[in-house]
Amino acid sequence: MRDNASCDELGLRQAEAGPVSRETVPLLGDAASQSRNGDWPSIADYVGWAPLYPSSADPGFGSPESPSSFGELDIYPSANVDGTGTVYERGAVAVDEGLPLTDGAPAAPTRHAPPPPLPDSVVPADTEVTMTDAYVSRETEDPPLAMEARRAVQILNPSGEVTMPRPPRRRIISVSNQKGGVGKTTTAVNIAVALALHGNRVLVIDLDPQGNASTGLNVPHHAGVPDIYDCLIDGAPLDDVTQPVEGIPNLWAIPATIDLAGAEIELVSVVARESRLRRAIEASPSQYDYIFIDCPPSLGLLTVNALVACEEVLIPIQCEYYALEGVQALTANIDLVRAHLNPNLDITTVVLTMYDRRTRLADLVEQDVRKHFGPKVLDTVIPRNVRVSEAPSYSQSVMTYDPGSRGAVSYFEAAREIAVRGAEQTGDEE
Ligand code: ADP
Ligand code: MG
């Protein structure tokens, strides 16, 4: 089922989905079937896990024979835990304007898949890529966007000494936090761009129906564009929906369109609904060093798909009041997914975002988060910086929009830390 729908229509369909799923999956208890905000079906309604999950056909995933254990799984598709929606910096350019409504719009046009972007594995994975290898081009031949990328690299890393080692094997990182407006998309986009500018092959999967990562990377994501929905619901190959990011070499993206808004509900009745994304990634022959999955601000089936598909979770935490609120729910869910569906899942990275050094509060939050997560927290802290919030309105990352800004420099540093830590950790394991 794929169509354009207004919020009201969606609400109607969600209301319809409740009874349907109740018939097909066992309820996980009265408490679990309570909806968080009343408007949405309860998580228990559609996270029935066991009956629709062909465990025998799918070894390697957790046994779903005790679905009641998932009654604890705190999954709900509301936009924000406090129901207020995305929080914007005062005066910042708001890019999260909610779901674009296409009420009454005609059916999506026939779609033509772009040629599959199969990145060649030119450089062996264990090769250390220096800046000189990473992005060398001749100014006269470069289109303007590519020149901006080149300029960004020159400003961020003038001596070319800083390297971002390519990981020995592909790293799949979900950027997740069920709170909205904490910097998930900004972090995913900017770290991906920084790594790509330094020689890593990077794919960003936009798993949020709001499509902010697609906007930030300037990847078309209007109705009718092949998107991640096609992979999740229709089983389309990943490469058929992947687009190269213009102006940034080594960077690809899979957009999210409005269609994804219905996926949370439609996934309920799909076979192996928790592992659709994982299967799509596993089936792709493309070779990436990093895949970043930008999660929606909820703990619904889309986020579960991300957690099942990845090995690493990156949690951005905003240096604000209630910073740790909801993180416990997220970590509890990660524990459950690890126990039942993906034993390799781990929180590897925590990034402090929107740090305002003028406030004592930011300091306190930083101390709290470092105490809670220890060395998982990156040394680099991302400051609140107006350039970061302006960049998406120019369909750019801050790395290219203003590479000299504090925001860009911090994300550059954060990306370097992630690359170096990853190389060290993998080296330790071996
Ligand atoms: P999420 O994906 O968690 O909802 P976003 O990355 O979309 O959060 O960020 C929410 C808003 O905050 C956006 O308008 C974004 O531009 C802005 N923002 C994010 N990081 C910063 C920052 N370091 N400084 C200023 N504004 C920021
Ligand atoms: Mg986002």
CSV table of C-alpha atoms and ligand atoms in Angstrom, one decimal:
chain,number,residue,atom,x,y,z
A,1,MET,CA,0.0,0.0,0.0
A,2,ARG,CA,1.6,3.2,-1.1
A,3,ASP,CA,-0.1,6.5,-1.5
A,4,ASN,CA,-0.1,10.1,-0.4
A,5,ALA,CA,-2.2,10.8,2.6
A,6,SER,CA,-3.0,13.6,4.9
A,7,CYS,CA,-2.4,13.3,8.6
A,8,ASP,CA,-6.1,12.7,9.1
A,9,GLU,CA,-6.1,9.9,6.7
A,10,LEU,CA,-3.0,8.5,8.3
A,11,GLY,CA,-4.7,8.7,11.7
A,12,LEU,CA,-7.6,6.8,10.3
A,13,ARG,CA,-5.4,4.1,8.9
A,14,GLN,CA,-3.6,3.9,12.2
A,15,ALA,CA,-6.9,3.5,13.9
A,16,GLU,CA,-7.8,0.8,11.5
A,17,ALA,CA,-4.4,-0.9,12.0
A,18,GLY,CA,-5.0,-1.4,15.7
A,19,PRO,CA,-7.8,-4.0,15.4
A,20,VAL,CA,-6.2,-5.7,12.5
A,21,SER,CA,-3.0,-6.3,14.3
A,22,ARG,CA,-4.8,-7.3,17.4
A,23,GLU,CA,-6.4,-10.1,15.5
A,24,THR,CA,-3.2,-11.3,14.1
A,25,VAL,CA,-0.8,-11.0,17.0
A,26,PRO,CA,-1.3,-11.8,20.7
A,27,LEU,CA,-1.7,-8.9,23.0
A,28,LEU,CA,1.1,-8.4,25.3
A,29,GLY,CA,-0.9,-7.4,28.3
A,30,ASP,CA,-3.2,-4.6,29.2
A,31,ALA,CA,-0.6,-2.3,30.4
A,32,ALA,CA,1.5,-2.8,27.2
A,33,SER,CA,-1.5,-2.1,25.0
A,34,GLN,CA,-2.0,1.4,26.4
A,35,SER,CA,-1.2,4.0,23.9
A,36,ARG,CA,1.3,6.7,24.9
A,37,ASN,CA,-0.6,9.5,23.4
A,38,GLY,CA,-3.9,8.0,22.8
A,39,ASP,CA,-3.9,8.7,19.0
A,40,TRP,CA,-1.6,6.0,18.0
A,41,PRO,CA,-2.0,2.3,18.4
A,42,SER,CA,0.0,0.9,21.2
A,43,ILE,CA,3.3,-0.7,20.5
A,44,ALA,CA,2.0,-3.9,21.7
A,45,ASP,CA,-0.5,-3.8,18.9
A,46,TYR,CA,2.0,-3.9,16.2
A,47,VAL,CA,5.1,-5.3,17.8
A,48,GLY,CA,3.7,-8.7,18.1
A,49,TRP,CA,7.1,-10.1,16.9
A,50,ALA,CA,6.5,-13.8,17.2
A,51,PRO,CA,3.5,-14.9,15.0
A,52,LEU,CA,4.7,-13.0,11.9
A,53,TYR,CA,8.3,-13.8,12.3
A,54,PRO,CA,9.5,-16.9,10.5
A,55,SER,CA,12.1,-17.9,13.0
A,56,SER,CA,13.0,-21.2,11.4
A,57,ALA,CA,13.6,-19.5,8.1
A,58,ASP,CA,15.6,-16.8,9.8
A,59,PRO,CA,18.3,-18.3,12.1
A,60,GLY,CA,20.6,-15.9,13.5
A,61,PHE,CA,17.9,-13.6,14.7
A,62,GLY,CA,16.6,-13.8,18.2
A,63,SER,CA,14.0,-16.3,19.1
A,64,PRO,CA,10.7,-14.6,19.3
A,65,GLU,CA,9.1,-17.4,21.2
A,66,SER,CA,8.5,-15.4,24.3
A,67,PRO,CA,6.8,-12.3,22.9
A,68,SER,CA,5.7,-11.3,26.3
A,69,SER,CA,9.2,-10.2,27.0
A,70,PHE,CA,8.7,-7.5,24.4
A,71,GLY,CA,5.9,-6.2,26.4
A,72,GLU,CA,8.6,-4.2,28.1
A,73,LEU,CA,9.8,-2.8,24.8
A,74,ASP,CA,8.9,0.8,25.0
A,75,ILE,CA,8.1,1.4,21.4
A,76,TYR,CA,5.8,4.1,20.2
A,77,PRO,CA,5.6,6.2,17.1
A,78,SER,CA,4.9,9.6,18.7
A,79,ALA,CA,7.1,12.4,17.4
A,80,ASN,CA,8.6,13.3,20.8
A,81,VAL,CA,8.4,12.0,24.3
A,82,ASP,CA,7.0,15.2,25.7
A,83,GLY,CA,4.7,15.6,22.7
A,84,THR,CA,6.0,19.0,21.9
A,85,GLY,CA,7.6,18.1,18.6
A,86,THR,CA,11.0,19.1,17.5
A,87,VAL,CA,12.8,21.8,19.6
A,88,TYR,CA,14.5,24.5,17.6
A,89,GLU,CA,17.1,26.9,18.6
A,90,ARG,CA,15.7,30.4,19.0
A,91,GLY,CA,16.3,32.2,15.7
A,92,ALA,CA,17.5,29.2,14.0
A,93,VAL,CA,16.2,28.1,10.6
A,94,ALA,CA,13.7,25.5,11.3
A,95,VAL,CA,14.0,22.6,8.9
A,96,ASP,CA,11.7,20.2,10.7
A,97,GLU,CA,8.4,21.6,9.6
A,98,GLY,CA,6.7,18.4,10.1
A,99,LEU,CA,5.4,16.0,7.4
A,100,PRO,CA,4.7,17.7,4.1
A,101,LEU,CA,1.1,17.2,3.5
A,102,THR,CA,-0.1,16.1,0.1
A,103,ASP,CA,-3.8,16.1,0.8
A,104,GLY,CA,-5.7,15.2,-2.2
A,105,ALA,CA,-2.6,15.0,-4.4
A,106,PRO,CA,-2.7,12.7,-7.4
A,107,ALA,CA,-1.2,9.3,-7.1
A,108,ALA,CA,2.6,9.2,-7.2
A,109,PRO,CA,4.0,9.1,-10.7
A,110,THR,CA,5.6,6.0,-12.2
A,111,ARG,CA,9.0,5.8,-10.8
A,112,HIS,CA,12.3,5.2,-12.6
A,113,ALA,CA,15.0,3.8,-10.5
A,114,PRO,CA,18.4,5.5,-11.0
A,115,PRO,CA,21.3,3.5,-12.1
A,116,PRO,CA,22.7,1.5,-9.2
A,117,PRO,CA,25.6,3.4,-7.6
A,118,LEU,CA,27.9,0.6,-7.1
A,119,PRO,CA,31.0,2.2,-5.5
A,120,ASP,CA,34.1,0.5,-6.8
A,121,SER,CA,36.4,-0.7,-4.2
A,122,VAL,CA,39.4,1.2,-5.6
A,123,VAL,CA,41.3,1.4,-2.4
A,124,PRO,CA,41.8,-1.7,-0.2
A,125,ALA,CA,39.9,-1.3,3.0
A,126,ASP,CA,42.9,-1.3,5.3
A,127,THR,CA,44.6,1.5,3.4
A,128,GLU,CA,45.1,4.6,5.3
A,129,VAL,CA,43.8,7.5,3.3
A,130,THR,CA,45.6,10.8,3.7
A,131,MET,CA,44.2,14.1,2.8
A,132,THR,CA,46.1,14.2,-0.4
A,133,ASP,CA,44.5,10.9,-1.5
A,134,ALA,CA,41.1,11.9,-0.2
A,135,TYR,CA,40.0,14.7,-2.3
A,136,VAL,CA,42.3,15.9,-5.0
A,137,SER,CA,40.9,17.7,-8.0
A,138,ARG,CA,41.7,20.4,-10.4
A,139,GLU,CA,39.9,23.6,-9.8
A,140,THR,CA,39.3,24.3,-13.5
A,141,GLU,CA,37.4,21.0,-13.9
A,142,ASP,CA,35.3,21.1,-10.8
A,143,PRO,CA,31.7,22.2,-10.8
A,144,PRO,CA,30.9,24.8,-8.1
A,145,LEU,CA,29.7,22.2,-5.6
A,146,ALA,CA,32.8,20.2,-5.9
A,147,MET,CA,34.9,23.3,-5.5
A,148,GLU,CA,33.0,24.0,-2.3
A,149,ALA,CA,33.9,20.5,-1.0
A,150,ARG,CA,37.5,21.1,-2.0
A,151,ARG,CA,37.6,24.4,-0.3
A,152,ALA,CA,36.1,22.8,2.8
A,153,VAL,CA,38.8,20.3,3.0
A,154,GLN,CA,41.5,22.9,2.5
A,155,ILE,CA,40.0,25.0,5.3
A,156,LEU,CA,39.4,22.1,7.7
A,157,ASN,CA,42.6,20.4,7.2
A,158,PRO,CA,45.0,22.8,5.6
A,159,SER,CA,48.2,20.8,6.2
A,160,GLY,CA,46.5,17.6,5.0
A,161,GLU,CA,48.0,15.9,8.0
A,162,VAL,CA,44.9,14.7,9.7
A,163,THR,CA,43.8,11.3,8.5
A,164,MET,CA,40.6,9.5,8.9
A,165,PRO,CA,41.6,5.9,8.6
A,166,ARG,CA,39.2,3.7,6.7
A,167,PRO,CA,37.8,0.9,8.9
A,168,PRO,CA,39.0,-2.6,8.2
A,169,ARG,CA,35.4,-3.6,7.7
A,170,ARG,CA,32.1,-1.8,7.1
A,171,ARG,CA,30.7,0.0,10.1
A,172,ILE,CA,26.9,0.4,10.2
A,173,ILE,CA,26.0,3.1,12.7
A,174,SER,CA,22.4,4.1,13.7
A,175,VAL,CA,22.1,7.6,14.9
A,176,SER,CA,19.3,7.3,17.4
A,177,ASN,CA,17.5,9.1,20.3
A,178,GLN,CA,13.8,9.1,20.5
A,179,LYS,CA,13.8,12.8,21.5
A,180,GLY,CA,13.3,15.1,18.6
A,181,GLY,CA,15.5,18.0,17.9
A,182,VAL,CA,18.6,16.7,19.7
A,183,GLY,CA,20.8,16.8,16.6
A,184,LYS,CA,20.5,13.3,15.2
A,185,THR,CA,20.1,14.4,11.6
A,186,THR,CA,22.7,17.2,11.9
A,187,THR,CA,25.2,14.7,13.4
A,188,ALA,CA,24.6,12.0,10.9
A,189,VAL,CA,24.8,14.4,7.9
A,190,ASN,CA,27.9,16.3,9.0
A,191,ILE,CA,29.9,13.3,10.3
A,192,ALA,CA,29.1,11.5,7.0
A,193,VAL,CA,30.2,14.4,4.9
A,194,ALA,CA,33.4,14.8,7.0
A,195,LEU,CA,34.3,11.1,6.6
A,196,ALA,CA,33.5,11.2,2.9
A,197,LEU,CA,35.6,14.3,2.3
A,198,HIS,CA,38.5,12.4,3.8
A,199,GLY,CA,38.4,9.3,1.6
A,200,ASN,CA,35.8,7.1,3.2
A,201,ARG,CA,32.9,5.6,1.2
A,202,VAL,CA,29.8,6.6,3.1
A,203,LEU,CA,26.1,5.9,2.7
A,204,VAL,CA,23.5,7.8,4.7
A,205,ILE,CA,20.1,6.1,5.0
A,206,ASP,CA,17.3,8.6,5.9
A,207,LEU,CA,14.9,6.6,8.0
A,208,ASP,CA,12.9,9.5,9.2
A,209,PRO,CA,9.7,10.3,7.2
A,210,GLN,CA,10.4,14.0,7.7
A,211,GLY,CA,13.3,13.6,5.3
A,212,ASN,CA,15.6,16.1,7.0
A,213,ALA,CA,18.8,14.1,6.1
A,214,SER,CA,17.7,14.1,2.5
A,215,THR,CA,17.2,17.8,2.6
A,216,GLY,CA,20.5,18.4,4.3
A,217,LEU,CA,22.3,16.4,1.6
A,218,ASN,CA,20.3,17.9,-1.2
A,219,VAL,CA,19.0,14.6,-2.4
A,220,PRO,CA,15.6,14.7,-4.1
A,221,HIS,CA,12.9,13.3,-1.9
A,222,HIS,CA,9.6,14.5,-3.3
A,223,ALA,CA,6.7,12.1,-3.7
A,224,GLY,CA,7.5,9.5,-6.3
A,225,VAL,CA,11.3,9.4,-5.8
A,226,PRO,CA,12.5,5.9,-5.0
A,227,ASP,CA,13.2,5.8,-1.3
A,228,ILE,CA,13.9,3.6,1.7
A,229,TYR,CA,10.2,2.7,1.8
A,230,ASP,CA,10.6,0.7,-1.4
A,231,CYS,CA,13.3,-1.4,0.3
A,232,LEU,CA,11.4,-1.9,3.6
A,233,ILE,CA,7.9,-2.6,2.2
A,234,ASP,CA,8.4,-3.7,-1.4
A,235,GLY,CA,11.8,-5.4,-1.0
A,236,ALA,CA,13.5,-3.2,-3.6
A,237,PRO,CA,17.3,-3.6,-3.8
A,238,LEU,CA,19.2,-1.0,-1.8
A,239,ASP,CA,21.2,0.1,-4.9
A,240,ASP,CA,18.0,0.9,-6.8
A,241,VAL,CA,17.1,3.6,-4.4
A,242,THR,CA,20.6,5.0,-3.6
A,243,GLN,CA,21.6,8.4,-5.0
A,244,PRO,CA,25.0,10.0,-5.2
A,245,VAL,CA,25.3,13.2,-3.2
A,246,GLU,CA,26.1,15.9,-5.5
A,247,GLY,CA,29.4,17.7,-4.9
A,248,ILE,CA,30.6,15.3,-2.2
A,249,PRO,CA,32.8,12.5,-3.6
A,250,ASN,CA,32.4,9.1,-1.9
A,251,LEU,CA,29.0,10.0,-0.4
A,252,TRP,CA,25.7,8.4,-1.3
A,253,ALA,CA,22.3,8.7,0.3
A,254,ILE,CA,19.0,6.9,0.4
A,255,PRO,CA,16.2,9.4,0.8
A,256,ALA,CA,13.0,9.2,2.8
A,257,THR,CA,9.8,10.5,1.2
A,258,ILE,CA,6.4,11.1,2.6
A,259,ASP,CA,5.6,7.5,1.8
A,260,LEU,CA,7.7,6.4,4.8
A,261,ALA,CA,5.2,7.9,7.1
A,262,GLY,CA,2.9,5.0,6.5
A,263,ALA,CA,5.7,2.4,6.7
A,264,GLU,CA,5.5,2.1,10.5
A,265,ILE,CA,2.0,0.8,10.2
A,266,GLU,CA,2.5,-1.2,7.0
A,267,LEU,CA,5.5,-3.0,8.4
A,268,VAL,CA,3.2,-4.6,10.9
A,269,SER,CA,1.9,-7.1,8.4
A,270,VAL,CA,5.2,-7.7,6.5
A,271,VAL,CA,7.2,-10.9,7.0
A,272,ALA,CA,10.3,-10.4,9.1
A,273,ARG,CA,9.3,-6.8,9.8
A,274,GLU,CA,12.1,-6.1,12.2
A,275,SER,CA,14.9,-7.1,9.8
A,276,ARG,CA,13.8,-5.7,6.5
A,277,LEU,CA,16.5,-3.1,6.5
A,278,ARG,CA,19.1,-5.5,7.6
A,279,ARG,CA,18.2,-7.9,4.8
A,280,ALA,CA,18.3,-5.1,2.2
A,281,ILE,CA,21.8,-4.0,3.4
A,282,GLU,CA,23.1,-7.6,3.4
A,283,ALA,CA,21.8,-8.2,-0.1
A,284,SER,CA,23.6,-5.1,-1.5
A,285,PRO,CA,26.8,-5.7,-3.3
A,286,SER,CA,27.9,-2.1,-2.8
A,287,GLN,CA,31.0,-1.6,-0.6
A,288,TYR,CA,30.8,1.2,1.9
A,289,ASP,CA,33.1,2.0,4.8
A,290,TYR,CA,30.3,3.5,6.8
A,291,ILE,CA,26.5,3.3,6.7
A,292,PHE,CA,24.8,5.9,8.8
A,293,ILE,CA,21.1,5.4,9.6
A,294,ASP,CA,19.3,8.6,10.6
A,295,CYS,CA,16.5,7.3,12.9
A,296,PRO,CA,13.1,9.0,13.4
A,297,PRO,CA,12.3,10.5,16.9
A,298,SER,CA,10.5,7.4,18.1
A,299,LEU,CA,11.1,3.9,19.1
A,300,GLY,CA,8.8,2.3,16.6
A,301,LEU,CA,9.4,-0.4,14.0
A,302,LEU,CA,11.5,1.9,11.8
A,303,THR,CA,13.9,2.4,14.7
A,304,VAL,CA,13.8,-1.3,15.5
A,305,ASN,CA,14.8,-2.0,11.8
A,306,ALA,CA,17.7,0.4,12.2
A,307,LEU,CA,18.8,-1.3,15.5
A,308,VAL,CA,18.6,-4.7,13.9
A,309,ALA,CA,20.5,-3.7,10.8
A,310,CYS,CA,23.5,-2.0,12.6
A,311,GLU,CA,26.2,-3.0,15.1
A,312,GLU,CA,26.8,0.4,16.5
A,313,VAL,CA,24.5,3.0,18.0
A,314,LEU,CA,25.5,6.7,18.1
A,315,ILE,CA,23.4,8.7,20.5
A,316,PRO,CA,23.4,12.5,20.2
A,317,ILE,CA,22.6,14.1,23.5
A,318,GLN,CA,21.6,17.8,23.6
A,319,CYS,CA,23.2,19.8,26.4
A,320,GLU,CA,19.9,20.9,27.7
A,321,TYR,CA,17.4,20.3,30.4
A,322,TYR,CA,16.1,16.7,30.4
A,323,ALA,CA,19.1,15.6,28.4
A,324,LEU,CA,19.1,12.2,29.8
A,325,GLU,CA,15.3,11.9,29.8
A,326,GLY,CA,14.4,9.1,27.4
A,327,VAL,CA,17.9,7.9,27.0
A,328,GLN,CA,17.2,5.2,29.6
A,329,ALA,CA,14.2,4.0,27.5
A,330,LEU,CA,16.4,4.0,24.5
A,331,THR,CA,19.1,1.9,26.2
A,332,ALA,CA,16.5,-0.5,27.6
A,333,ASN,CA,15.2,-1.0,24.1
A,334,ILE,CA,18.7,-1.5,22.7
A,335,ASP,CA,19.3,-4.1,25.4
A,336,LEU,CA,16.1,-5.9,24.4
A,337,VAL,CA,17.0,-5.8,20.7
A,338,ARG,CA,20.4,-7.1,21.5
A,339,ALA,CA,19.0,-9.9,23.6
A,340,HIS,CA,16.4,-11.0,21.0
A,341,LEU,CA,17.3,-9.8,17.6
A,342,ASN,CA,20.8,-8.6,17.2
A,343,PRO,CA,23.4,-9.9,19.6
A,344,ASN,CA,26.1,-7.6,18.1
A,345,LEU,CA,24.4,-4.4,18.9
A,346,ASP,CA,26.2,-1.9,21.1
A,347,ILE,CA,26.1,1.8,22.0
A,348,THR,CA,29.6,2.8,20.9
A,349,THR,CA,29.4,6.5,20.6
A,350,VAL,CA,27.7,9.4,22.5
A,351,VAL,CA,28.0,12.9,21.1
A,352,LEU,CA,27.1,16.0,23.1
A,353,THR,CA,25.4,18.5,20.8
A,354,MET,CA,24.4,22.1,21.0
A,355,TYR,CA,26.7,22.9,23.8
A,356,ASP,CA,26.5,26.4,25.0
A,357,ARG,CA,29.6,27.2,26.9
A,358,ARG,CA,28.0,30.3,28.5
A,359,THR,CA,25.7,28.3,30.6
A,360,ARG,CA,26.5,26.3,33.7
A,361,LEU,CA,23.8,23.9,32.7
A,362,ALA,CA,25.7,22.7,29.7
A,363,ASP,CA,28.6,21.9,31.9
A,364,LEU,CA,26.4,20.0,34.3
A,365,VAL,CA,24.8,18.0,31.5
A,366,GLU,CA,28.2,17.2,30.1
A,367,GLN,CA,29.4,15.9,33.5
A,368,ASP,CA,26.3,13.8,33.9
A,369,VAL,CA,26.5,12.3,30.5
A,370,ARG,CA,30.2,11.5,30.9
A,371,LYS,CA,29.6,9.9,34.2
A,372,HIS,CA,26.8,7.8,32.7
A,373,PHE,CA,28.4,6.7,29.5
A,374,GLY,CA,32.2,7.0,30.3
A,375,PRO,CA,34.6,6.7,27.4
A,376,LYS,CA,31.8,6.2,24.9
A,377,VAL,CA,31.3,10.0,25.0
A,378,LEU,CA,33.5,11.7,22.3
A,379,ASP,CA,36.0,14.2,23.7
A,380,THR,CA,34.8,16.6,21.0
A,381,VAL,CA,31.6,18.5,22.0
A,382,ILE,CA,29.5,20.1,19.3
A,383,PRO,CA,28.8,23.7,20.2
A,384,ARG,CA,25.6,25.5,19.5
A,385,ASN,CA,26.4,27.4,16.4
A,386,VAL,CA,24.1,29.3,14.1
A,387,ARG,CA,26.0,28.2,11.0
A,388,VAL,CA,25.0,24.6,11.8
A,389,SER,CA,21.4,25.5,11.9
A,390,GLU,CA,21.6,27.7,8.7
A,391,ALA,CA,23.3,25.1,6.5
A,392,PRO,CA,20.2,22.9,5.9
A,393,SER,CA,18.2,25.8,4.4
A,394,TYR,CA,20.9,26.0,1.8
A,395,SER,CA,20.7,22.2,1.3
A,396,GLN,CA,24.2,21.8,2.6
A,397,SER,CA,26.1,20.4,5.5
A,398,VAL,CA,27.9,22.9,7.6
A,399,MET,CA,31.1,21.3,6.4
A,400,THR,CA,30.7,22.9,3.0
A,401,TYR,CA,28.4,25.8,4.0
A,402,ASP,CA,30.9,27.3,6.3
A,403,PRO,CA,33.9,25.1,6.9
A,404,GLY,CA,35.7,27.6,9.1
A,405,SER,CA,32.8,27.8,11.6
A,406,ARG,CA,33.0,26.3,15.0
A,407,GLY,CA,30.3,23.9,14.1
A,408,ALA,CA,32.1,22.5,11.1
A,409,VAL,CA,35.4,22.3,12.9
A,410,SER,CA,33.8,20.4,15.8
A,411,TYR,CA,32.0,17.9,13.5
A,412,PHE,CA,35.3,17.4,11.6
A,413,GLU,CA,37.0,16.6,14.9
A,414,ALA,CA,34.1,14.3,16.0
A,415,ALA,CA,34.4,12.4,12.7
A,416,ARG,CA,38.1,12.0,13.1
A,417,GLU,CA,37.5,10.6,16.6
A,418,ILE,CA,35.0,8.2,15.4
A,419,ALA,CA,37.3,7.0,12.6
A,420,VAL,CA,40.3,6.7,14.9
A,421,ARG,CA,38.4,5.0,17.7
A,422,GLY,CA,36.9,2.6,15.3
A,423,ALA,CA,40.2,1.7,13.9
A,424,GLU,CA,41.6,1.2,17.4
A,425,GLN,CA,38.7,-0.9,18.6
A,426,THR,CA,38.7,-3.2,15.6
A,427,GLY,CA,42.5,-3.5,16.0
A,428,ASP,CA,42.1,-4.5,19.7
A,429,GLU,CA,39.6,-7.2,18.8
A,430,GLU,CA,41.9,-8.8,16.3
B,1,ADP,P1,16.9,15.7,15.2
B,1,ADP,O1,17.3,15.0,14.0
B,1,ADP,O2,17.3,15.0,16.5
B,1,ADP,O3,15.4,15.9,15.3
B,1,ADP,P2,18.2,18.0,14.1
B,1,ADP,O4,19.5,17.5,13.7
B,1,ADP,O5,17.2,18.1,13.0
B,1,ADP,O6,17.6,17.1,15.3
B,1,ADP,O7,18.4,19.3,14.9
B,1,ADP,C1,17.2,20.1,15.3
B,1,ADP,C2,17.4,21.5,15.0
B,1,ADP,O8,18.6,22.0,15.7
B,1,ADP,C3,17.7,21.8,13.6
B,1,ADP,O9,17.0,23.0,13.2
B,1,ADP,C4,19.2,22.0,13.5
B,1,ADP,O10,19.6,22.8,12.4
B,1,ADP,C5,19.5,22.6,14.8
B,1,ADP,N1,20.8,22.3,15.3
B,1,ADP,C6,21.3,21.0,15.4
B,1,ADP,N2,22.6,21.1,15.9
B,1,ADP,C7,22.9,22.4,16.1
B,1,ADP,C8,24.0,23.1,16.6
B,1,ADP,N3,25.1,22.5,17.0
B,1,ADP,N4,23.9,24.4,16.7
B,1,ADP,C9,22.8,25.1,16.3
B,1,ADP,N5,21.7,24.5,15.9
B,1,ADP,C10,21.7,23.2,15.7
B,2,MG,MG,16.1,14.2,12.4
